[in-house]
């Protein structure tokens, strides 16, 4: 488990403390459970979606060569702009 710090508005801070009291737990536990409900429940569905798009454009012929395109993007023009070349 890792520790983190979050700045909260006063009304949200009060709400979290009230929820913790009602549930007879800590604010940290309320925050963790809420985050799990919001972001962790669809983990498998997200994984399946990511796997479904792998290689989606692999057979397309209307796209430029990927390696050439990336090298062109990465090529620095800074020396030329600064008059070093």
PDB file of C-alpha atoms in Angstrom:
ATOM      1  CA  UNK A   1       0.000   0.000   0.000  1.00  0.00           C
ATOM      2  CA  UNK A   2       1.217   3.518  -0.771  1.00  0.00           C
ATOM      3  CA  UNK A   3       0.525   6.759   0.987  1.00  0.00           C
ATOM      4  CA  UNK A   4      -0.737   9.787  -0.883  1.00  0.00           C
ATOM      5  CA  UNK A   5      -1.911  13.261  -0.015  1.00  0.00           C
ATOM      6  CA  UNK A   6      -4.988  14.948  -1.466  1.00  0.00           C
ATOM      7  CA  UNK A   7      -6.293  18.440  -0.869  1.00  0.00           C
ATOM      8  CA  UNK A   8     -10.068  18.497  -0.368  1.00  0.00           C
ATOM      9  CA  UNK A   9     -12.651  21.242  -0.238  1.00  0.00           C
ATOM     10  CA  UNK A  10     -14.125  21.703   3.232  1.00  0.00           C
ATOM     11  CA  UNK A  11     -17.532  20.353   2.222  1.00  0.00           C
ATOM     12  CA  UNK A  12     -16.022  17.185   0.741  1.00  0.00           C
ATOM     13  CA  UNK A  13     -13.828  16.703   3.812  1.00  0.00           C
ATOM     14  CA  UNK A  14     -16.921  16.972   6.058  1.00  0.00           C
ATOM     15  CA  UNK A  15     -18.849  14.551   3.850  1.00  0.00           C
ATOM     16  CA  UNK A  16     -16.060  11.945   3.958  1.00  0.00           C
ATOM     17  CA  UNK A  17     -15.835  12.197   7.740  1.00  0.00           C
ATOM     18  CA  UNK A  18     -19.603  11.817   8.046  1.00  0.00           C
ATOM     19  CA  UNK A  19     -19.562   8.764   5.758  1.00  0.00           C
ATOM     20  CA  UNK A  20     -16.739   7.230   7.770  1.00  0.00           C
ATOM     21  CA  UNK A  21     -18.684   7.729  10.972  1.00  0.00           C
ATOM     22  CA  UNK A  22     -21.879   6.238   9.522  1.00  0.00           C
ATOM     23  CA  UNK A  23     -19.983   3.205   8.211  1.00  0.00           C
ATOM     24  CA  UNK A  24     -17.915   2.956  11.398  1.00  0.00           C
ATOM     25  CA  UNK A  25     -14.648   3.068   9.487  1.00  0.00           C
ATOM     26  CA  UNK A  26     -11.889   5.509   8.549  1.00  0.00           C
ATOM     27  CA  UNK A  27     -11.878   8.261   5.954  1.00  0.00           C
ATOM     28  CA  UNK A  28      -9.050   6.418   4.210  1.00  0.00           C
ATOM     29  CA  UNK A  29     -11.186   3.316   3.905  1.00  0.00           C
ATOM     30  CA  UNK A  30     -14.113   5.314   2.512  1.00  0.00           C
ATOM     31  CA  UNK A  31     -11.819   6.887  -0.095  1.00  0.00           C
ATOM     32  CA  UNK A  32     -10.255   3.525  -1.053  1.00  0.00           C
ATOM     33  CA  UNK A  33     -13.655   1.812  -1.397  1.00  0.00           C
ATOM     34  CA  UNK A  34     -15.053   4.654  -3.463  1.00  0.00           C
ATOM     35  CA  UNK A  35     -12.059   4.647  -5.788  1.00  0.00           C
ATOM     36  CA  UNK A  36     -12.296   0.867  -6.197  1.00  0.00           C
ATOM     37  CA  UNK A  37     -16.006   1.119  -7.042  1.00  0.00           C
ATOM     38  CA  UNK A  38     -15.346   3.841  -9.578  1.00  0.00           C
ATOM     39  CA  UNK A  39     -12.164   2.618 -11.265  1.00  0.00           C
ATOM     40  CA  UNK A  40     -11.461  -1.014 -10.482  1.00  0.00           C
ATOM     41  CA  UNK A  41     -14.720  -2.741 -11.348  1.00  0.00           C
ATOM     42  CA  UNK A  42     -14.203  -2.519 -15.101  1.00  0.00           C
ATOM     43  CA  UNK A  43     -10.582  -3.689 -15.097  1.00  0.00           C
ATOM     44  CA  UNK A  44     -11.335  -6.898 -17.010  1.00  0.00           C
ATOM     45  CA  UNK A  45     -13.531  -5.073 -19.516  1.00  0.00           C
ATOM     46  CA  UNK A  46     -10.782  -2.477 -20.125  1.00  0.00           C
ATOM     47  CA  UNK A  47      -8.203  -5.240 -20.598  1.00  0.00           C
ATOM     48  CA  UNK A  48     -10.423  -6.965 -23.151  1.00  0.00           C
ATOM     49  CA  UNK A  49     -10.951  -3.668 -25.003  1.00  0.00           C
ATOM     50  CA  UNK A  50      -7.204  -3.018 -25.157  1.00  0.00           C
ATOM     51  CA  UNK A  51      -6.565  -6.527 -26.455  1.00  0.00           C
ATOM     52  CA  UNK A  52      -9.278  -6.119 -29.088  1.00  0.00           C
ATOM     53  CA  UNK A  53      -7.508  -3.160 -30.717  1.00  0.00           C
ATOM     54  CA  UNK A  54      -4.050  -4.724 -30.847  1.00  0.00           C
ATOM     55  CA  UNK A  55      -3.093  -4.970 -34.504  1.00  0.00           C
ATOM     56  CA  UNK A  56      -6.306  -3.316 -35.633  1.00  0.00           C
ATOM     57  CA  UNK A  57      -4.533  -1.374 -38.396  1.00  0.00           C
ATOM     58  CA  UNK A  58      -1.856  -3.969 -39.112  1.00  0.00           C
ATOM     59  CA  UNK A  59      -3.113  -4.760 -42.627  1.00  0.00           C
ATOM     60  CA  UNK A  60      -3.859  -1.217 -43.752  1.00  0.00           C
ATOM     61  CA  UNK A  61      -1.976  -0.143 -46.855  1.00  0.00           C
ATOM     62  CA  UNK A  62      -3.126   3.477 -46.969  1.00  0.00           C
ATOM     63  CA  UNK A  63      -0.929   4.483 -44.001  1.00  0.00           C
ATOM     64  CA  UNK A  64       2.714   5.585 -44.296  1.00  0.00           C
ATOM     65  CA  UNK A  65       5.505   3.398 -42.985  1.00  0.00           C
ATOM     66  CA  UNK A  66       5.323   3.657 -39.193  1.00  0.00           C
ATOM     67  CA  UNK A  67       9.058   3.511 -38.542  1.00  0.00           C
ATOM     68  CA  UNK A  68       9.788   6.198 -41.122  1.00  0.00           C
ATOM     69  CA  UNK A  69       6.999   8.385 -39.755  1.00  0.00           C
ATOM     70  CA  UNK A  70       8.256   8.123 -36.160  1.00  0.00           C
ATOM     71  CA  UNK A  71      11.859   8.830 -37.173  1.00  0.00           C
ATOM     72  CA  UNK A  72      10.692  11.930 -39.040  1.00  0.00           C
ATOM     73  CA  UNK A  73       8.774  13.119 -35.956  1.00  0.00           C
ATOM     74  CA  UNK A  74      11.765  12.529 -33.702  1.00  0.00           C
ATOM     75  CA  UNK A  75      14.287  14.231 -35.975  1.00  0.00           C
ATOM     76  CA  UNK A  76      15.341  17.398 -34.226  1.00  0.00           C
ATOM     77  CA  UNK A  77      15.303  20.658 -36.171  1.00  0.00           C
ATOM     78  CA  UNK A  78      16.793  22.606 -33.274  1.00  0.00           C
ATOM     79  CA  UNK A  79      20.412  22.701 -34.568  1.00  0.00           C
ATOM     80  CA  UNK A  80      19.166  23.993 -37.924  1.00  0.00           C
ATOM     81  CA  UNK A  81      16.913  26.592 -36.283  1.00  0.00           C
ATOM     82  CA  UNK A  82      19.826  27.803 -34.171  1.00  0.00           C
ATOM     83  CA  UNK A  83      22.070  28.061 -37.220  1.00  0.00           C
ATOM     84  CA  UNK A  84      24.421  25.328 -36.005  1.00  0.00           C
ATOM     85  CA  UNK A  85      24.169  23.358 -39.250  1.00  0.00           C
TER      86      UNK A  85
END
